[in-house]
mmCIF file of C-alpha atoms in Angstrom:
data_model
loop_
_atom_site.group_PDB
_atom_site.id
_atom_site.type_symbol
_atom_site.label_atom_id
_atom_site.label_comp_id
_atom_site.label_asym_id
_atom_site.label_seq_id
_atom_site.Cartn_x
_atom_site.Cartn_y
_atom_site.Cartn_z
ATOM 1 C CA MET A 1281 129.165 135.887 48.042
ATOM 2 C CA VAL A 1282 127.664 137.009 51.350
ATOM 3 C CA ALA A 1283 127.124 140.458 52.760
ATOM 4 C CA ALA A 1284 129.105 141.752 55.716
ATOM 5 C CA MET A 1285 127.979 139.944 58.831
ATOM 6 C CA THR A 1286 127.695 141.777 62.131
ATOM 7 C CA LEU A 1287 126.096 140.915 65.420
ATOM 8 C CA PRO A 1288 124.105 143.707 67.092
ATOM 9 C CA LYS A 1289 124.337 142.041 70.506
ATOM 10 C CA GLN A 1290 127.997 141.037 70.236
ATOM 11 C CA LYS A 1291 130.925 143.448 70.411
ATOM 12 C CA VAL A 1292 133.119 143.325 67.318
ATOM 13 C CA ALA A 1293 136.863 143.002 67.931
ATOM 14 C CA MET A 1294 138.072 143.206 64.340
ATOM 15 C CA GLU A 1295 136.459 143.591 60.944
ATOM 16 C CA THR A 1296 137.409 143.160 57.305
ATOM 17 C CA VAL A 1297 135.754 145.391 54.717
ATOM 18 C CA GLU A 1298 135.816 144.356 51.043
ATOM 19 C CA LEU A 1299 139.202 142.706 51.634
ATOM 20 C CA SER A 1300 140.832 141.339 48.485
ATOM 21 C CA VAL A 1301 144.255 139.745 48.063
ATOM 22 C CA SER A 1302 146.115 138.601 44.975
ATOM 23 C CA TYR A 1303 149.537 137.034 44.488
ATOM 24 C CA ASN A 1304 151.255 138.095 41.263
ATOM 25 C CA GLY A 1305 147.857 138.966 39.848
ATOM 26 C CA LYS A 1306 146.158 135.708 40.858
ATOM 27 C CA PRO A 1307 143.202 136.335 43.228
ATOM 28 C CA ALA A 1308 143.374 134.610 46.621
ATOM 29 C CA LEU A 1309 140.661 136.561 48.459
ATOM 30 C CA LYS A 1310 137.728 138.349 46.862
ATOM 31 C CA ARG A 1311 135.993 141.225 48.680
ATOM 32 C CA VAL A 1312 135.618 139.480 52.023
ATOM 33 C CA SER A 1313 133.654 141.467 54.626
ATOM 34 C CA LEU A 1314 133.526 139.801 58.009
ATOM 35 C CA ALA A 1315 133.150 140.971 61.627
ATOM 36 C CA PHE A 1316 134.925 138.900 64.283
ATOM 37 C CA PRO A 1317 133.082 138.869 67.653
ATOM 38 C CA ALA A 1318 135.081 139.783 70.751
ATOM 39 C CA ASN A 1319 135.768 137.228 73.484
ATOM 40 C CA ALA A 1320 134.772 134.296 71.307
ATOM 41 C CA VAL A 1321 136.367 131.655 69.094
ATOM 42 C CA THR A 1322 135.823 131.957 65.340
ATOM 43 C CA ALA A 1323 136.829 129.069 63.066
ATOM 44 C CA LEU A 1324 137.687 129.562 59.396
ATOM 45 C CA ILE A 1325 137.051 126.438 57.337
ATOM 46 C CA GLY A 1326 137.169 125.475 53.681
ATOM 47 C CA PRO A 1327 139.047 123.270 51.210
ATOM 48 C CA SER A 1328 142.770 123.689 50.603
ATOM 49 C CA GLY A 1329 143.551 126.853 48.670
ATOM 50 C CA CYS A 1330 140.267 128.553 49.558
ATOM 51 C CA GLY A 1331 141.977 131.590 51.131
ATOM 52 C CA LYS A 1332 141.463 130.942 54.836
ATOM 53 C CA SER A 1333 145.159 131.184 55.786
ATOM 54 C CA THR A 1334 145.569 134.217 53.537
ATOM 55 C CA LEU A 1335 142.692 135.868 55.387
ATOM 56 C CA LEU A 1336 144.221 135.028 58.764
ATOM 57 C CA ARG A 1337 147.604 136.454 57.810
ATOM 58 C CA CYS A 1338 145.967 139.668 56.626
ATOM 59 C CA LEU A 1339 144.758 140.316 60.169
ATOM 60 C CA ASN A 1340 148.253 141.178 61.395
ATOM 61 C CA ARG A 1341 149.810 141.997 58.027
ATOM 62 C CA MET A 1342 151.967 138.894 57.732
ATOM 63 C CA ASN A 1343 151.239 138.880 53.987
ATOM 64 C CA ASP A 1344 153.217 142.124 53.636
ATOM 65 C CA ARG A 1345 156.392 140.054 53.449
ATOM 66 C CA ILE A 1346 155.315 138.064 50.383
ATOM 67 C CA PRO A 1347 156.662 139.320 47.030
ATOM 68 C CA GLY A 1348 153.984 140.160 44.473
ATOM 69 C CA VAL A 1349 151.140 140.485 46.967
ATOM 70 C CA GLU A 1350 148.444 143.116 46.374
ATOM 71 C CA ILE A 1351 145.909 143.909 49.089
ATOM 72 C CA THR A 1352 142.850 146.150 48.783
ATOM 73 C CA GLY A 1353 140.015 146.870 51.175
ATOM 74 C CA LYS A 1354 140.303 147.442 54.909
ATOM 75 C CA VAL A 1355 140.949 145.592 58.143
ATOM 76 C CA MET A 1356 139.554 147.612 61.023
ATOM 77 C CA LEU A 1357 140.904 147.425 64.569
ATOM 78 C CA ASN A 1358 140.092 149.982 67.273
ATOM 79 C CA GLY A 1359 138.397 152.135 64.631
ATOM 80 C CA GLU A 1360 141.520 152.297 62.445
ATOM 81 C CA ASP A 1361 142.501 150.530 59.231
ATOM 82 C CA ILE A 1362 145.595 148.466 60.045
ATOM 83 C CA TYR A 1363 146.817 149.041 56.475
ATOM 84 C CA ALA A 1364 147.016 152.792 56.985
ATOM 85 C CA ARG A 1365 150.543 154.179 56.570
ATOM 86 C CA ARG A 1366 150.777 155.496 60.121
ATOM 87 C CA VAL A 1367 150.159 152.066 61.714
ATOM 88 C CA ASN A 1368 153.060 150.780 63.814
ATOM 89 C CA LEU A 1369 153.583 147.149 62.768
ATOM 90 C CA THR A 1370 155.376 146.189 65.983
ATOM 91 C CA ARG A 1371 152.477 147.447 68.047
ATOM 92 C CA LEU A 1372 149.950 145.780 65.727
ATOM 93 C CA ARG A 1373 151.613 142.367 65.990
ATOM 94 C CA ARG A 1374 151.840 142.747 69.739
ATOM 95 C CA GLU A 1375 148.095 143.371 69.900
ATOM 96 C CA VAL A 1376 147.230 140.725 67.296
ATOM 97 C CA GLY A 1377 149.413 137.706 68.058
ATOM 98 C CA MET A 1378 149.864 134.635 65.902
ATOM 99 C CA VAL A 1379 150.648 130.945 66.385
ATOM 100 C CA PHE A 1380 151.660 128.944 63.338
ATOM 101 C CA GLN A 1381 150.947 125.443 62.105
ATOM 102 C CA LYS A 1382 154.347 124.108 63.140
ATOM 103 C CA PRO A 1383 155.605 125.004 66.636
ATOM 104 C CA ASN A 1384 158.563 127.390 66.399
ATOM 105 C CA PRO A 1385 160.092 127.942 69.849
ATOM 106 C CA PHE A 1386 163.271 130.004 69.967
ATOM 107 C CA PRO A 1387 166.563 128.103 70.590
ATOM 108 C CA MET A 1388 166.722 129.249 74.198
ATOM 109 C CA SER A 1389 165.322 128.235 77.579
ATOM 110 C CA ILE A 1390 161.624 127.865 78.323
ATOM 111 C CA PHE A 1391 161.809 130.933 80.549
ATOM 112 C CA GLU A 1392 163.588 133.062 77.948
ATOM 113 C CA ASN A 1393 161.133 132.042 75.227
ATOM 114 C CA VAL A 1394 158.336 133.629 77.225
ATOM 115 C CA ALA A 1395 160.339 136.451 78.848
ATOM 116 C CA LEU A 1396 161.833 137.864 75.653
ATOM 117 C CA GLY A 1397 158.693 139.685 74.489
ATOM 118 C CA PRO A 1398 157.727 141.462 77.729
ATOM 119 C CA ARG A 1399 161.360 142.346 78.347
ATOM 120 C CA LEU A 1400 161.716 143.979 74.920
ATOM 121 C CA HIS A 1401 158.258 145.564 74.685
ATOM 122 C CA TYR A 1402 157.716 146.669 78.267
ATOM 123 C CA GLY A 1403 161.177 146.700 79.812
ATOM 124 C CA LEU A 1404 160.185 144.233 82.534
ATOM 125 C CA ARG A 1405 162.876 142.838 84.810
ATOM 126 C CA GLY A 1406 163.197 140.820 87.981
ATOM 127 C CA ARG A 1407 160.118 139.737 89.897
ATOM 128 C CA ALA A 1408 157.704 141.545 87.577
ATOM 129 C CA LEU A 1409 159.084 139.604 84.609
ATOM 130 C CA GLN A 1410 158.935 136.310 86.499
ATOM 131 C CA GLU A 1411 155.267 136.919 87.323
ATOM 132 C CA VAL A 1412 154.413 137.630 83.691
ATOM 133 C CA VAL A 1413 156.188 134.447 82.554
ATOM 134 C CA GLU A 1414 154.403 132.329 85.160
ATOM 135 C CA ASP A 1415 151.034 133.858 84.300
ATOM 136 C CA ALA A 1416 151.519 133.223 80.566
ATOM 137 C CA LEU A 1417 152.603 129.628 81.141
ATOM 138 C CA ARG A 1418 149.596 129.071 83.402
ATOM 139 C CA LYS A 1419 147.214 130.502 80.809
ATOM 140 C CA ALA A 1420 148.815 128.195 78.232
ATOM 141 C CA ALA A 1421 148.248 125.199 80.560
ATOM 142 C CA LEU A 1422 151.987 124.474 80.622
ATOM 143 C CA TRP A 1423 153.168 125.787 84.010
ATOM 144 C CA ASP A 1424 152.634 122.587 86.011
ATOM 145 C CA GLU A 1425 154.639 120.588 83.457
ATOM 146 C CA VAL A 1426 157.669 122.880 83.241
ATOM 147 C CA LYS A 1427 157.830 124.945 86.459
ATOM 148 C CA ASP A 1428 160.790 122.933 87.798
ATOM 149 C CA GLU A 1429 162.806 123.055 84.576
ATOM 150 C CA LEU A 1430 162.410 126.563 83.198
ATOM 151 C CA HIS A 1431 166.117 126.505 82.343
ATOM 152 C CA LYS A 1432 165.516 123.650 79.904
ATOM 153 C CA SER A 1433 165.618 124.398 76.179
ATOM 154 C CA GLY A 1434 162.243 125.003 74.605
ATOM 155 C CA LEU A 1435 163.369 122.784 71.743
ATOM 156 C CA ALA A 1436 163.581 119.808 74.137
ATOM 157 C CA LEU A 1437 159.829 119.839 74.785
ATOM 158 C CA SER A 1438 157.374 117.567 73.013
ATOM 159 C CA GLY A 1439 155.514 118.895 69.976
ATOM 160 C CA GLY A 1440 152.364 119.648 71.944
ATOM 161 C CA GLN A 1441 154.340 121.334 74.723
ATOM 162 C CA GLN A 1442 156.235 123.397 72.149
ATOM 163 C CA GLN A 1443 152.957 124.634 70.687
ATOM 164 C CA ARG A 1444 151.689 125.606 74.144
ATOM 165 C CA LEU A 1445 155.030 127.336 74.772
ATOM 166 C CA CYS A 1446 154.490 129.362 71.596
ATOM 167 C CA ILE A 1447 151.018 130.253 72.839
ATOM 168 C CA ALA A 1448 152.494 131.336 76.186
ATOM 169 C CA ARG A 1449 155.081 133.427 74.337
ATOM 170 C CA MET A 1450 152.258 135.154 72.486
ATOM 171 C CA LEU A 1451 150.187 135.714 75.640
ATOM 172 C CA ALA A 1452 153.131 137.238 77.506
ATOM 173 C CA VAL A 1453 153.021 140.423 75.396
ATOM 174 C CA GLN A 1454 149.348 140.957 76.302
ATOM 175 C CA PRO A 1455 147.568 140.680 72.925
ATOM 176 C CA ARG A 1456 143.848 141.266 72.489
ATOM 177 C CA ILE A 1457 143.396 138.997 69.476
ATOM 178 C CA LEU A 1458 144.928 135.534 68.985
ATOM 179 C CA LEU A 1459 145.393 134.120 65.486
ATOM 180 C CA MET A 1460 146.042 130.391 65.108
ATOM 181 C CA ASP A 1461 146.836 128.794 61.758
ATOM 182 C CA GLU A 1462 146.002 125.075 62.024
ATOM 183 C CA PRO A 1463 147.681 124.867 65.457
ATOM 184 C CA CYS A 1464 146.964 121.140 65.887
ATOM 185 C CA SER A 1465 147.732 119.763 62.435
ATOM 186 C CA ALA A 1466 151.253 118.600 63.378
ATOM 187 C CA LEU A 1467 150.251 117.144 66.767
ATOM 188 C CA ASP A 1468 149.192 113.752 68.084
ATOM 189 C CA PRO A 1469 145.603 113.210 69.330
ATOM 190 C CA ILE A 1470 146.422 113.725 73.026
ATOM 191 C CA SER A 1471 148.282 116.976 72.345
ATOM 192 C CA THR A 1472 145.485 118.062 70.019
ATOM 193 C CA GLN A 1473 142.926 117.581 72.784
ATOM 194 C CA LYS A 1474 144.992 119.734 75.163
ATOM 195 C CA ILE A 1475 145.307 122.525 72.594
ATOM 196 C CA GLU A 1476 141.579 122.375 71.849
ATOM 197 C CA GLU A 1477 140.745 122.633 75.563
ATOM 198 C CA LEU A 1478 143.160 125.547 75.822
ATOM 199 C CA ILE A 1479 141.537 127.362 72.874
ATOM 200 C CA VAL A 1480 138.114 127.018 74.495
ATOM 201 C CA GLU A 1481 139.468 128.530 77.733
ATOM 202 C CA LEU A 1482 141.284 131.349 75.928
ATOM 203 C CA GLY A 1483 138.078 132.209 74.079
ATOM 204 C CA LYS A 1484 136.615 133.357 77.403
ATOM 205 C CA GLN A 1485 139.241 136.119 77.728
ATOM 206 C CA TYR A 1486 140.448 136.790 74.185
ATOM 207 C CA THR A 1487 139.199 137.034 70.632
ATOM 208 C CA VAL A 1488 140.493 133.828 69.019
ATOM 209 C CA ILE A 1489 140.473 133.206 65.262
ATOM 210 C CA VAL A 1490 141.464 129.695 64.185
ATOM 211 C CA VAL A 1491 142.072 128.258 60.728
ATOM 212 C CA THR A 1492 141.412 124.524 60.723
ATOM 213 C CA HIS A 1493 140.987 121.801 58.119
ATOM 214 C CA ASN A 1494 139.336 119.598 60.752
ATOM 215 C CA LEU A 1495 135.573 120.098 60.647
ATOM 216 C CA GLN A 1496 134.988 118.170 63.865
ATOM 217 C CA GLN A 1497 137.518 120.393 65.586
ATOM 218 C CA ALA A 1498 135.795 123.541 64.340
ATOM 219 C CA ALA A 1499 132.492 122.234 65.679
ATOM 220 C CA ARG A 1500 134.034 121.421 69.067
ATOM 221 C CA ILE A 1501 135.956 124.608 69.788
ATOM 222 C CA SER A 1502 134.276 127.537 68.043
ATOM 223 C CA HIS A 1503 131.340 129.819 68.696
ATOM 224 C CA TYR A 1504 131.262 131.121 65.110
ATOM 225 C CA THR A 1505 132.356 129.664 61.771
ATOM 226 C CA GLY A 1506 133.188 131.180 58.410
ATOM 227 C CA PHE A 1507 133.242 128.950 55.313
ATOM 228 C CA LEU A 1508 135.411 130.072 52.403
ATOM 229 C CA MET A 1509 135.654 128.680 48.895
ATOM 230 C CA TYR A 1510 137.581 129.993 45.882
ATOM 231 C CA GLY A 1511 138.622 133.040 47.895
ATOM 232 C CA GLU A 1512 135.063 134.076 48.728
ATOM 233 C CA LEU A 1513 133.163 134.005 52.002
ATOM 234 C CA VAL A 1514 130.288 131.639 51.304
ATOM 235 C CA GLU A 1515 128.694 131.477 54.742
ATOM 236 C CA TRP A 1516 129.222 132.834 58.235
ATOM 237 C CA GLY A 1517 127.269 132.432 61.444
ATOM 238 C CA GLU A 1518 127.039 130.676 64.766
ATOM 239 C CA THR A 1519 128.820 127.347 64.524
ATOM 240 C CA ARG A 1520 125.805 125.238 65.400
ATOM 241 C CA GLN A 1521 123.734 126.930 62.710
ATOM 242 C CA VAL A 1522 126.453 126.585 60.060
ATOM 243 C CA PHE A 1523 126.964 122.883 60.790
ATOM 244 C CA GLU A 1524 123.391 121.818 61.476
ATOM 245 C CA ASN A 1525 121.372 124.122 59.248
ATOM 246 C CA PRO A 1526 123.582 125.784 56.617
ATOM 247 C CA THR A 1527 121.909 128.301 54.353
ATOM 248 C CA ARG A 1528 124.069 127.628 51.283
ATOM 249 C CA PRO A 1529 124.179 124.327 49.380
ATOM 250 C CA GLU A 1530 127.961 124.650 48.972
ATOM 251 C CA THR A 1531 128.350 124.741 52.749
ATOM 252 C CA GLU A 1532 126.195 121.668 53.242
ATOM 253 C CA ASP A 1533 128.083 119.766 50.523
ATOM 254 C CA TYR A 1534 131.428 120.595 52.158
ATOM 255 C CA ILE A 1535 130.326 119.776 55.692
ATOM 256 C CA ARG A 1536 128.752 116.494 54.565
ATOM 257 C CA GLY A 1537 132.032 115.513 52.862
ATOM 258 C CA ARG A 1538 130.806 115.667 49.287
ATOM 259 C CA PHE A 1539 133.956 117.542 48.262
ATOM 260 C CA GLY A 1540 137.122 119.002 49.787
#
């Protein structure tokens, strides 16, 4: 519904080109072209079933695992289509990390949850590994809460702490792009506030793309917002513009709570 949106003054980290997705022949995304600005937070909003989570999962090929999925178009990263046959999926998912709606720490210690990735991907051991774990936990705003009990099971943490642990686990493998699929929807208000503050901080160093059903949250945390409906990109732009002066009537109706 809208043409590809790019920003001449803003570096693009990742871009979709005419991206379409269907499940068993039923369209979920329809020719979505969208450029995600680097070192910024982009929120994807829209009513349930509009395709926002499908779009997010396309960005690191998580949809590949779903039976009956058909994907056409391109997703460009570093000048290469991530759907090209030669793309290494392990490397892609290391560079484009993902945090899910429900926290999913591994059944192991806090330290091992974060250390596993850099140990496997980079062969880190000893002091170098400890420094990476500490740095990731600090970036995830969790270090001060767990530094004296790193041996404790990650499953013993609160829901909000578990989500920050999952974020630390993602950061430890040094991604460039962070994908978050409704990361606060299962959390209490206090934990939600901490995750929102963390997302704002991470947006200064990383490209962060967040799916959220919470319009107020999108307005608080994001620099840019994309509104999807019926699998199509209806509107995209700077968050303030989208929320305060939308160009499409569908966007205004959704933001004002007239549907969805």
